[in-house]
């Protein structure tokens, strides 16, 4: 049983309003409220949600029933039936403007009242249903117009069995089928043959029917046989009772997006291949192999000689024998004035030709036969060049039934050629740098040997002269002092030359160790004794702390060099403060510690002082080449050991060397 219809009463005579309410209730209506004025009705009625309003035309106050009805209808959609005892023509005219659904003349009986209300309700319900149906029809027409005019998406409707029931412009653009050709065909016609064999169309329909929706990204086939990469969403269509009425499929063409993604991946792969090797031919061959067949049926990398002529070619082709033939054939014959790679190199601009094989004069007579043999249909040549150097040209040739290179592909080939040029340029600069380093190291070694040759006899002569002066009567002390200074400076120069020789050996991989059984305490003690005189001149107190022998298998002379370099640094930067040296051993690891109380080293300096030609202090205040700690680190690491520094500015520095006592030196 349906609920009672809801009625709102507007009557300024309260007794009449009460009698009317009782009558309506007897007739089976639900009186949801009442108002005695137009203003009250406008405020109260919307909240009561009535299905009909009984409105007295003659209401007391500034707003009569007609004005109240007009204002109320602007707020809610509700039928209004006027109650009136009399009306003149002007009142009737005004009432008609509000579109009333009926009139009930006072006094009225129950039959007339019910008839007026029911007619009004029926009329209003009918008009609402008609309006809803009209809106649905217009919406459906607009949707059909939208579907059929949508060009960016294929929107089709399928019967439950999978046959095409409707077709829009977007579907025609995507597949190449006109509506009359597509209607009635099974959807599998548009799938790739391998997907049809695998049962993909059937599985998609079954999944959409079972789950409500099925999505697939993959190849679809156009009417002309061309393939397009698509994203399709298949949705089941069911009636209110849940019966399957068919499917709606919305498909987007993602071919261009997929191609751009493939181009980006190809660019990354080629870049990696170009940078993996410093061998030009190997890097270019790897890159060319990646471009076939992804972007071409054949790839040729032409390289120029010193005169800028195309001198040799690296070729990639699915047939290795043909690739080898191309590499030898295309080394000559590309006419400099004809179109092709030669002109691309000369003009530094790309060359693109849709029908290379059909235009032999365009590429020079020397290669017309070759292009015909390849069945070339298009090619593009881009210069491999930097702003100041040309290396050659990258030529891609399409063979067989293939399309011409479009603008996007041309831009990709230009970028590939640019990256090839950068890779070749970087490899060239690296080789030049290596050669410069080799020449420098060779010079250092030769120069060091040449300097060492006169220094050795000079040191011997100075030592002999000093001994002779000490044995004399001591009258020429000034001369003896000068000889002593000359000997020290010559010894310092000899150490610098030794450092240069060591650097040359280290960088050339020729640092050799002569391991033997040695006592680190004895080695360090001898070095400390040799530096005592130098420490006294610097005002430093030099002390060694070592309890017991620390034995291991090391290169004794190199360990002396390590200790000498560390002590020399400690005295130089110690500012006259004590220098403490300690040697101990624990757990099979020997440890040498040299600590000073000098200027110290900041954190940034600590990170670089063990590198070649690096210094922590200003060269203006402290001499040296910045090689001592570098050589020390290399010697320690050659013994499988470590060296570290702990320091703060103004608080001195502590260097710690750790060496394995067994199996360290090779």
XYZ file of C-alpha atoms in Angstrom:
666
model
C 0.000 0.000 0.000
C 1.355 3.402 -1.042
C 1.951 6.153 1.513
C -0.652 8.955 1.823
C -0.025 11.965 -0.418
C 1.365 14.930 1.501
C -0.649 18.196 1.452
C 0.201 21.663 2.821
C -2.677 24.142 3.568
C -2.430 27.936 3.238
C -5.613 29.574 4.675
C -5.899 32.749 6.764
C -9.241 31.699 8.285
C -8.212 29.321 11.048
C -11.621 27.598 11.391
C -11.744 26.957 7.653
C -8.130 25.704 7.757
C -8.931 23.314 10.629
C -12.071 22.005 8.894
C -10.107 21.564 5.652
C -7.383 19.616 7.457
C -9.911 17.267 9.064
C -11.605 16.688 5.711
C -8.276 15.886 4.025
C -7.385 13.392 6.726
C -10.736 11.649 6.314
C -10.057 11.436 2.596
C -6.737 9.693 3.308
C -4.301 12.540 2.803
C -1.406 13.448 5.088
C -1.577 17.115 6.158
C 2.089 18.017 6.692
C 1.521 21.639 7.750
C -0.428 24.837 7.389
C 0.160 28.590 7.210
C -2.089 31.621 7.751
C -0.178 34.098 5.548
C 1.766 34.140 2.339
C 5.037 34.972 4.098
C 4.602 32.086 6.543
C 3.769 29.661 3.700
C 6.906 30.616 1.738
C 9.101 29.910 4.793
C 7.383 26.778 6.147
C 6.261 24.809 3.085
C 9.702 23.883 1.626
C 10.717 22.235 4.908
C 7.515 20.184 5.040
C 8.223 18.676 1.559
C 4.555 18.585 0.421
C 3.357 16.885 -2.744
C 0.581 19.489 -3.172
C -0.280 22.934 -1.763
C -3.868 24.158 -1.253
C -3.538 27.943 -1.497
C -6.253 30.469 -0.612
C -6.053 33.279 -3.198
C -7.351 35.959 -0.820
C -4.839 36.102 2.015
C -4.575 38.922 4.504
C -1.335 40.870 4.497
C 1.064 42.270 1.856
C 1.483 38.886 0.081
C -1.689 37.316 -1.263
C -2.032 33.699 -2.348
C -0.972 34.328 -5.969
C 2.223 36.119 -4.923
C 2.934 33.428 -2.324
C 2.456 30.674 -4.930
C 4.830 32.413 -7.348
C 7.555 32.749 -4.675
C 7.009 29.177 -3.461
C 7.327 27.745 -6.985
C 10.680 29.463 -7.363
C 11.905 27.439 -4.375
C 10.321 24.001 -4.833
C 8.599 22.000 -7.578
C 5.104 21.409 -6.192
C 1.591 21.621 -7.727
C -0.592 24.449 -6.360
C -4.419 24.287 -6.260
C -6.117 27.624 -5.521
C -8.992 27.936 -3.075
C -11.313 30.792 -3.914
C -14.883 31.966 -3.289
C -14.872 34.462 -6.135
C -12.391 35.969 -8.583
C -12.368 38.873 -10.973
C -10.666 38.798 -14.367
C -7.463 40.475 -13.086
C -7.123 37.896 -10.313
C -7.645 35.045 -12.746
C -5.065 36.557 -15.117
C -2.484 36.800 -12.325
C -3.265 33.276 -11.130
C -2.724 31.824 -14.615
C 0.810 33.254 -14.684
C 1.772 30.940 -11.809
C 0.667 27.825 -13.712
C -1.810 26.439 -11.171
C -2.876 22.814 -11.333
C -6.494 23.514 -10.467
C -9.129 25.585 -8.638
C -11.496 24.569 -5.873
C -14.388 26.983 -5.342
C -15.591 27.674 -1.816
C -17.765 26.326 -0.392
C -16.761 22.858 -1.634
C -17.798 19.329 -0.822
C -15.517 16.334 -0.282
C -16.068 14.938 -3.798
C -15.068 18.201 -5.474
C -12.063 18.595 -3.159
C -10.818 15.039 -3.832
C -11.331 15.446 -7.590
C -9.410 18.721 -7.664
C -6.510 17.283 -5.648
C -6.283 14.005 -7.600
C -6.418 15.751 -10.982
C -3.678 18.122 -9.881
C -1.503 15.300 -8.543
C -2.031 13.204 -11.681
C -1.267 16.144 -13.949
C 1.896 16.999 -12.010
C 3.084 13.382 -11.914
C 2.455 13.024 -15.624
C 4.327 16.202 -16.483
C 7.254 15.135 -14.290
C 7.433 11.714 -15.955
C 7.245 13.300 -19.383
C 10.013 15.741 -18.452
C 12.200 12.936 -17.128
C 11.628 10.873 -20.243
C 12.390 13.873 -22.452
C 15.567 14.524 -20.447
C 16.598 10.880 -20.769
C 15.955 10.919 -24.499
C 17.888 14.150 -24.952
C 20.730 12.802 -22.821
C 20.787 9.600 -24.869
C 20.804 11.585 -28.102
C 23.608 13.808 -26.796
C 25.567 10.742 -25.660
C 25.141 9.098 -29.044
C 26.247 12.325 -30.695
C 29.252 12.469 -28.370
C 30.157 8.830 -29.012
C 29.815 9.042 -32.765
C 31.676 12.347 -33.027
C 34.528 11.357 -30.658
C 37.606 11.056 -32.876
C 40.276 10.481 -30.254
C 38.771 7.231 -28.953
C 37.252 4.181 -30.565
C 33.899 3.644 -28.804
C 31.942 0.626 -29.981
C 29.124 -1.549 -28.657
C 29.284 -5.310 -28.985
C 26.540 -7.898 -28.846
C 26.840 -10.532 -26.094
C 28.550 -12.839 -28.595
C 31.185 -10.234 -29.459
C 29.869 -8.903 -32.780
C 29.948 -5.166 -33.496
C 26.579 -3.462 -32.915
C 27.598 0.223 -33.090
C 30.587 2.116 -34.515
C 31.857 5.657 -34.074
C 34.173 7.979 -36.007
C 37.038 7.253 -33.621
C 36.752 3.524 -34.357
C 36.858 4.248 -38.082
C 39.986 6.390 -37.660
C 41.671 3.751 -35.496
C 40.887 0.656 -37.577
C 40.307 2.007 -41.085
C 36.930 0.203 -41.284
C 33.815 2.201 -42.167
C 30.694 1.573 -40.105
C 28.995 -0.506 -42.815
C 32.128 -2.684 -43.051
C 32.497 -3.174 -39.306
C 28.906 -3.760 -38.183
C 28.221 -7.455 -37.653
C 31.890 -8.456 -37.654
C 33.334 -10.241 -34.642
C 35.677 -8.141 -32.513
C 38.502 -10.654 -33.078
C 38.917 -9.168 -36.580
C 40.716 -6.221 -34.969
C 43.057 -8.324 -32.804
C 46.566 -9.313 -33.871
C 46.613 -12.805 -35.457
C 48.845 -14.231 -32.726
C 46.408 -12.975 -30.066
C 43.483 -14.557 -31.901
C 45.317 -17.880 -32.032
C 46.031 -17.572 -28.303
C 42.314 -17.011 -27.601
C 42.672 -13.433 -26.310
C 39.326 -12.108 -27.716
C 37.357 -14.928 -26.086
C 39.168 -14.505 -22.758
C 38.565 -10.743 -22.751
C 34.813 -11.199 -23.333
C 34.565 -13.888 -20.674
C 36.465 -11.816 -18.131
C 34.389 -8.704 -18.791
C 31.174 -10.750 -18.432
C 32.468 -12.339 -15.223
C 34.161 -9.350 -13.543
C 32.385 -6.457 -15.236
C 35.507 -5.102 -16.933
C 38.553 -6.327 -18.836
C 41.545 -4.230 -19.899
C 44.235 -5.026 -22.436
C 47.215 -3.189 -23.885
C 48.621 -4.618 -27.086
C 48.582 -4.666 -30.875
C 45.446 -4.197 -32.982
C 45.368 -4.634 -36.759
C 43.993 -2.001 -39.137
C 42.100 -2.736 -42.316
C 45.269 -2.112 -44.376
C 47.253 -4.591 -42.246
C 49.174 -1.957 -40.305
C 49.530 -2.486 -36.562
C 48.640 0.027 -33.864
C 49.478 -0.253 -30.176
C 46.298 0.300 -28.162
C 44.845 0.374 -24.689
C 41.333 -1.136 -24.630
C 38.765 -1.272 -21.819
C 35.876 -3.714 -22.291
C 32.852 -3.168 -20.011
C 29.846 -5.486 -19.628
C 26.405 -3.878 -20.196
C 23.561 -5.353 -18.118
C 19.875 -4.479 -17.772
C 18.221 -3.787 -14.380
C 17.576 -7.496 -13.981
C 21.271 -8.291 -14.408
C 20.975 -9.888 -17.855
C 23.989 -9.357 -20.138
C 22.960 -7.058 -23.000
C 26.384 -6.704 -24.596
C 29.674 -4.867 -24.105
C 31.083 -1.382 -24.574
C 34.713 -1.148 -25.669
C 36.717 2.085 -25.466
C 40.083 1.920 -27.238
C 42.889 4.481 -27.382
C 45.709 4.582 -29.900
C 48.997 4.545 -27.942
C 51.262 3.898 -30.915
C 52.984 7.282 -30.747
C 53.459 7.079 -26.990
C 54.875 3.570 -27.292
C 57.184 4.702 -30.070
C 58.464 7.613 -27.972
C 59.106 5.228 -25.061
C 60.943 2.822 -27.370
C 63.002 5.713 -28.734
C 63.974 6.786 -25.218
C 64.977 3.231 -24.319
C 66.941 2.888 -27.551
C 68.708 6.184 -26.887
C 69.671 5.022 -23.384
C 70.935 1.656 -24.673
C 73.009 3.248 -27.442
C 74.450 5.806 -25.025
C 75.478 3.006 -22.674
C 77.079 1.084 -25.533
C 78.997 4.183 -26.652
C 80.380 4.847 -23.175
C 81.232 1.267 -22.222
C 84.383 1.115 -24.296
C 87.168 3.569 -25.110
C 87.833 1.649 -28.319
C 86.090 3.717 -30.998
C 85.361 0.852 -33.390
C 84.070 -1.431 -30.642
C 81.776 1.255 -29.195
C 80.403 2.261 -32.614
C 79.879 -1.359 -33.646
C 77.894 -2.080 -30.478
C 75.776 1.034 -31.068
C 75.159 0.166 -34.730
C 74.046 -3.366 -33.819
C 71.424 -1.891 -31.460
C 69.933 0.244 -34.244
C 69.243 -2.781 -36.467
C 66.414 -3.683 -36.761
C 64.998 -1.297 -34.140
C 65.337 1.767 -36.370
C 66.709 0.525 -39.681
C 67.360 -2.509 -41.826
C 70.973 -1.460 -42.206
C 73.224 0.919 -40.241
C 76.426 2.476 -41.585
C 78.851 4.532 -39.514
C 81.211 6.389 -41.842
C 84.420 7.736 -40.323
C 86.568 10.455 -41.885
C 90.342 10.532 -42.332
C 92.708 13.413 -41.552
C 91.603 15.190 -44.761
C 87.926 14.911 -43.813
C 87.084 12.286 -46.438
C 84.959 9.224 -45.724
C 87.705 6.649 -45.312
C 86.225 3.655 -43.545
C 82.856 2.285 -42.511
C 81.417 0.257 -39.659
C 78.328 -1.623 -40.838
C 75.506 -3.482 -39.113
C 73.099 -5.794 -40.945
C 71.175 -8.951 -39.939
C 73.324 -10.864 -42.447
C 76.949 -10.846 -41.098
C 78.363 -11.529 -44.576
C 76.500 -8.582 -46.027
C 77.586 -6.411 -43.098
C 81.214 -7.280 -43.845
C 80.689 -6.500 -47.522
C 79.083 -3.176 -46.662
C 82.026 -2.260 -44.430
C 84.440 -2.660 -47.320
C 82.235 -1.383 -50.117
C 81.112 1.842 -48.513
C 84.574 3.040 -47.599
C 84.701 4.817 -50.975
C 82.309 6.086 -53.561
C 79.978 8.466 -51.711
C 80.221 11.531 -53.941
C 81.055 14.624 -51.903
C 78.683 16.771 -53.944
C 75.850 14.243 -54.014
C 73.313 13.702 -51.317
C 74.191 11.376 -48.477
C 76.682 11.040 -45.634
C 79.476 12.939 -47.425
C 77.355 16.037 -47.750
C 76.045 15.590 -44.203
C 79.653 15.696 -42.960
C 80.522 18.674 -45.156
C 77.448 20.777 -44.321
C 77.009 19.526 -40.740
C 73.307 19.070 -41.580
C 71.293 15.819 -41.781
C 70.240 14.301 -45.102
C 66.902 12.536 -45.468
C 65.459 10.878 -48.577
C 62.234 8.910 -48.717
C 63.184 6.924 -51.865
C 66.925 6.496 -51.921
C 66.837 3.348 -54.013
C 64.674 4.976 -56.678
C 66.946 8.000 -57.062
C 70.510 6.793 -57.723
C 71.657 10.238 -58.821
C 70.739 11.542 -55.389
C 73.442 9.548 -53.641
C 76.130 9.240 -56.275
C 76.577 6.593 -58.926
C 78.971 4.646 -56.723
C 76.179 3.477 -54.442
C 73.077 3.275 -56.601
C 73.635 -0.432 -57.191
C 74.282 -1.018 -53.492
C 71.029 0.662 -52.470
C 69.131 -1.328 -55.081
C 70.698 -4.521 -53.790
C 69.563 -3.635 -50.287
C 66.070 -2.839 -51.611
C 66.424 0.486 -49.817
C 63.266 2.560 -49.596
C 64.511 5.405 -47.400
C 67.605 6.564 -45.578
C 68.771 9.327 -43.267
C 72.361 10.485 -42.676
C 73.316 12.671 -39.701
C 76.764 14.195 -39.095
C 78.774 12.826 -36.169
C 80.436 16.075 -35.150
C 81.219 18.424 -32.292
C 81.428 22.195 -32.786
C 85.151 21.982 -33.601
C 85.623 18.495 -35.069
C 83.879 16.192 -37.554
C 84.197 12.448 -36.997
C 81.919 11.115 -39.730
C 78.264 10.356 -40.333
C 75.597 7.975 -39.030
C 73.503 6.554 -41.886
C 70.369 4.467 -41.353
C 68.802 2.684 -44.315
C 65.308 1.214 -44.402
C 64.838 -1.778 -46.652
C 61.843 -3.556 -48.098
C 58.272 -2.318 -47.480
C 59.066 0.414 -44.949
C 57.989 4.019 -44.553
C 60.158 7.124 -44.817
C 61.810 8.592 -41.741
C 59.521 11.181 -40.153
C 60.531 14.311 -38.244
C 60.553 12.580 -34.869
C 62.810 9.820 -36.156
C 65.076 12.375 -37.817
C 65.465 14.178 -34.471
C 66.261 10.835 -32.813
C 68.972 10.017 -35.384
C 70.485 13.483 -34.928
C 70.588 12.953 -31.157
C 72.167 9.520 -31.624
C 74.824 11.054 -33.871
C 75.427 13.855 -31.367
C 75.953 11.373 -28.543
C 78.262 9.319 -30.736
C 80.301 12.468 -31.389
C 80.501 13.211 -27.655
C 81.595 9.633 -26.940
C 84.282 9.782 -29.640
C 85.412 13.173 -28.385
C 85.610 11.942 -24.793
C 87.565 8.862 -25.881
C 89.961 11.050 -27.879
C 90.485 13.411 -24.957
C 91.026 10.459 -22.641
C 93.655 8.985 -24.961
C 95.364 12.348 -25.259
C 95.339 12.736 -21.477
C 96.758 9.244 -21.029
C 99.465 10.002 -23.543
C 100.259 13.284 -21.793
C 100.475 11.470 -18.451
C 102.708 8.803 -19.981
C 104.977 11.456 -21.493
C 105.098 13.326 -18.189
C 105.962 10.210 -16.194
C 108.591 9.268 -18.733
C 110.051 12.763 -18.489
C 110.042 12.627 -14.681
C 111.842 9.312 -14.726
C 114.462 10.450 -17.244
C 114.925 13.817 -15.547
C 115.214 12.212 -12.120
C 117.865 9.816 -13.344
C 119.763 12.639 -15.006
C 119.607 14.713 -11.816
C 120.586 11.742 -9.682
C 123.734 11.094 -11.700
C 125.669 14.279 -10.654
C 124.158 14.383 -7.146
C 125.668 11.109 -5.949
C 129.329 12.076 -6.564
C 128.605 15.578 -5.293
C 127.371 14.172 -1.981
C 130.453 11.983 -1.727
C 132.746 14.944 -2.399
C 130.998 17.075 0.228
C 131.202 14.264 2.800
C 134.950 13.874 2.058
C 135.514 17.608 2.359
C 133.607 17.762 5.653
C 135.660 14.888 7.099
C 138.875 16.571 5.997
C 137.876 19.856 7.614
C 136.991 18.131 10.874
C 140.412 16.426 10.921
C 142.245 19.757 10.401
C 143.264 22.207 13.093
C 139.761 23.652 13.220
C 140.863 27.124 12.199
C 138.425 27.415 9.330
C 135.131 26.780 11.155
C 133.198 29.083 8.821
C 134.182 26.969 5.836
C 133.228 23.792 7.703
C 129.788 25.265 8.511
C 129.217 26.223 4.884
C 130.225 22.739 3.740
C 127.777 21.288 6.268
C 124.947 23.483 4.931
C 125.839 22.546 1.354
C 125.770 18.853 2.277
C 122.362 19.152 3.927
C 120.870 21.010 0.970
C 122.380 18.542 -1.459
C 120.899 15.685 0.608
C 117.509 17.431 0.533
C 117.760 17.741 -3.231
C 118.687 14.068 -3.418
C 115.520 13.170 -1.463
C 113.383 15.272 -3.796
C 114.855 13.484 -6.785
C 114.158 10.142 -5.087
C 110.552 11.249 -4.562
C 110.184 12.090 -8.244
C 111.591 8.698 -9.158
C 109.159 6.987 -6.792
C 106.220 8.895 -8.252
C 107.250 7.804 -11.735
C 107.487 4.190 -10.551
C 104.128 4.309 -8.749
C 102.165 5.894 -11.604
C 103.793 3.479 -14.034
C 102.921 0.497 -11.835
C 106.604 -0.275 -11.286
C 106.854 0.122 -7.491
C 108.573 -3.104 -6.422
C 109.084 -4.392 -2.886
C 111.932 -6.548 -1.623
C 110.359 -8.180 1.458
C 112.606 -9.655 4.157
C 112.422 -10.437 7.842
C 112.771 -7.114 9.670
C 112.257 -5.559 13.095
C 110.150 -2.432 12.808
C 111.483 -1.106 16.136
C 115.090 -1.316 14.890
C 114.194 0.329 11.578
C 112.374 3.213 13.259
C 115.070 3.661 15.942
C 117.759 4.089 13.252
C 115.616 6.658 11.430
C 114.949 8.543 14.676
C 118.687 8.699 15.401
C 119.387 10.076 11.917
C 116.783 12.830 12.453
C 118.024 13.881 15.921
C 120.345 16.561 14.543
C 117.585 17.961 12.292
C 115.153 17.921 15.239
C 117.589 19.848 17.430
C 118.026 22.488 14.756
C 114.197 22.846 14.640
C 113.997 23.012 18.454
C 112.043 19.749 18.673
C 112.535 17.038 21.235
C 112.369 13.705 19.390
C 111.465 10.655 21.502
C 110.831 6.985 20.642
C 108.650 4.670 22.730
C 109.014 0.960 21.926
C 109.049 -1.899 24.438
C 109.866 -5.025 22.464
C 110.854 -5.985 18.919
C 108.044 -5.991 16.344
C 108.957 -8.426 13.632
C 107.407 -8.980 10.245
C 108.116 -9.545 6.579
C 108.539 -6.128 4.966
C 110.734 -4.159 2.585
C 113.179 -2.638 5.061
C 114.322 0.255 2.870
C 110.722 1.218 2.073
C 109.822 1.163 5.773
C 112.735 3.485 6.412
C 111.279 5.758 3.738
C 107.872 5.688 5.460
C 109.355 6.570 8.844
C 111.591 9.251 7.312
C 108.689 10.937 5.515
C 106.530 10.976 8.661
C 109.358 12.301 10.864
C 110.336 14.910 8.316
C 106.727 16.171 8.233
C 106.432 16.151 12.029
C 109.612 18.221 12.453
C 108.685 20.611 9.620
C 105.172 21.372 10.922
C 105.816 20.759 14.663
C 106.683 24.401 15.469
C 109.470 23.364 17.864
C 107.204 21.199 20.004
C 108.051 17.615 21.033
C 107.606 14.827 18.469
C 106.671 11.423 19.863
C 107.219 8.183 17.949
C 105.750 4.862 19.113
C 105.954 1.298 17.784
C 103.862 -1.603 19.093
C 102.069 -4.739 17.932
C 98.716 -6.369 18.671
C 96.833 -9.214 17.010
C 99.338 -9.704 14.210
C 99.287 -6.000 13.237
C 102.298 -3.713 13.716
C 101.557 -0.065 14.421
C 103.787 2.981 13.936
C 102.569 6.285 15.406
C 104.163 9.697 14.862
C 102.605 12.606 16.794
C 103.536 16.286 16.846
C 102.093 19.320 18.614
C 102.298 21.635 15.629
C 99.913 23.544 13.372
C 97.505 20.640 12.816
C 95.338 19.843 9.779
C 91.697 20.743 9.145
C 89.123 18.170 7.949
C 89.297 19.228 4.318
C 93.085 18.935 4.358
C 92.920 15.474 5.940
C 90.828 14.226 3.014
C 93.438 15.170 0.403
C 96.935 15.131 1.950
C 97.560 11.527 0.888
C 97.016 12.426 -2.778
C 99.743 13.344 -5.235
C 101.040 16.942 -5.134
C 98.611 17.811 -2.319
C 99.538 19.872 0.710
C 97.702 20.864 3.876
C 99.785 23.997 4.496
C 100.697 26.931 2.287
C 103.656 26.323 -0.050
C 104.760 29.903 0.630
C 105.500 29.102 4.286
C 106.463 25.436 3.994
C 108.544 23.962 1.177
C 108.165 20.601 -0.559
C 106.452 19.063 -3.557
C 103.505 17.485 -1.735
C 104.717 13.969 -2.581
C 105.918 12.546 0.749
C 102.575 11.414 2.154
C 101.431 10.200 -1.265
C 104.509 7.973 -1.554
C 104.091 6.883 2.062
C 100.490 5.814 1.447
C 101.450 3.867 -1.687
C 104.265 2.042 0.160
C 101.996 1.202 3.110
C 99.192 -0.039 0.831
C 101.721 -2.114 -1.141
C 102.399 -3.861 2.186
C 98.600 -4.421 2.555
C 98.569 -1.851 5.341
C 96.740 1.380 6.127
C 97.677 4.916 7.085
C 95.422 7.452 8.791
C 95.695 10.880 10.382
C 93.946 12.391 13.400
C 94.241 16.137 13.839
C 92.627 19.467 14.649
C 93.973 22.889 13.639
C 96.435 24.212 16.240
C 96.540 20.935 18.159
C 99.097 18.959 16.158
C 98.654 15.799 14.095
C 99.004 12.064 14.740
C 99.781 9.722 11.842
C 99.153 6.001 12.376
C 100.520 3.275 10.116
C 99.253 -0.310 10.512
C 101.027 -3.215 8.815
C 100.259 -6.941 8.898
C 103.203 -8.818 10.369
C 102.720 -11.764 8.015
C 101.809 -12.047 4.334
C 101.522 -8.321 3.729
C 104.274 -7.555 1.206
C 104.081 -9.253 -2.146
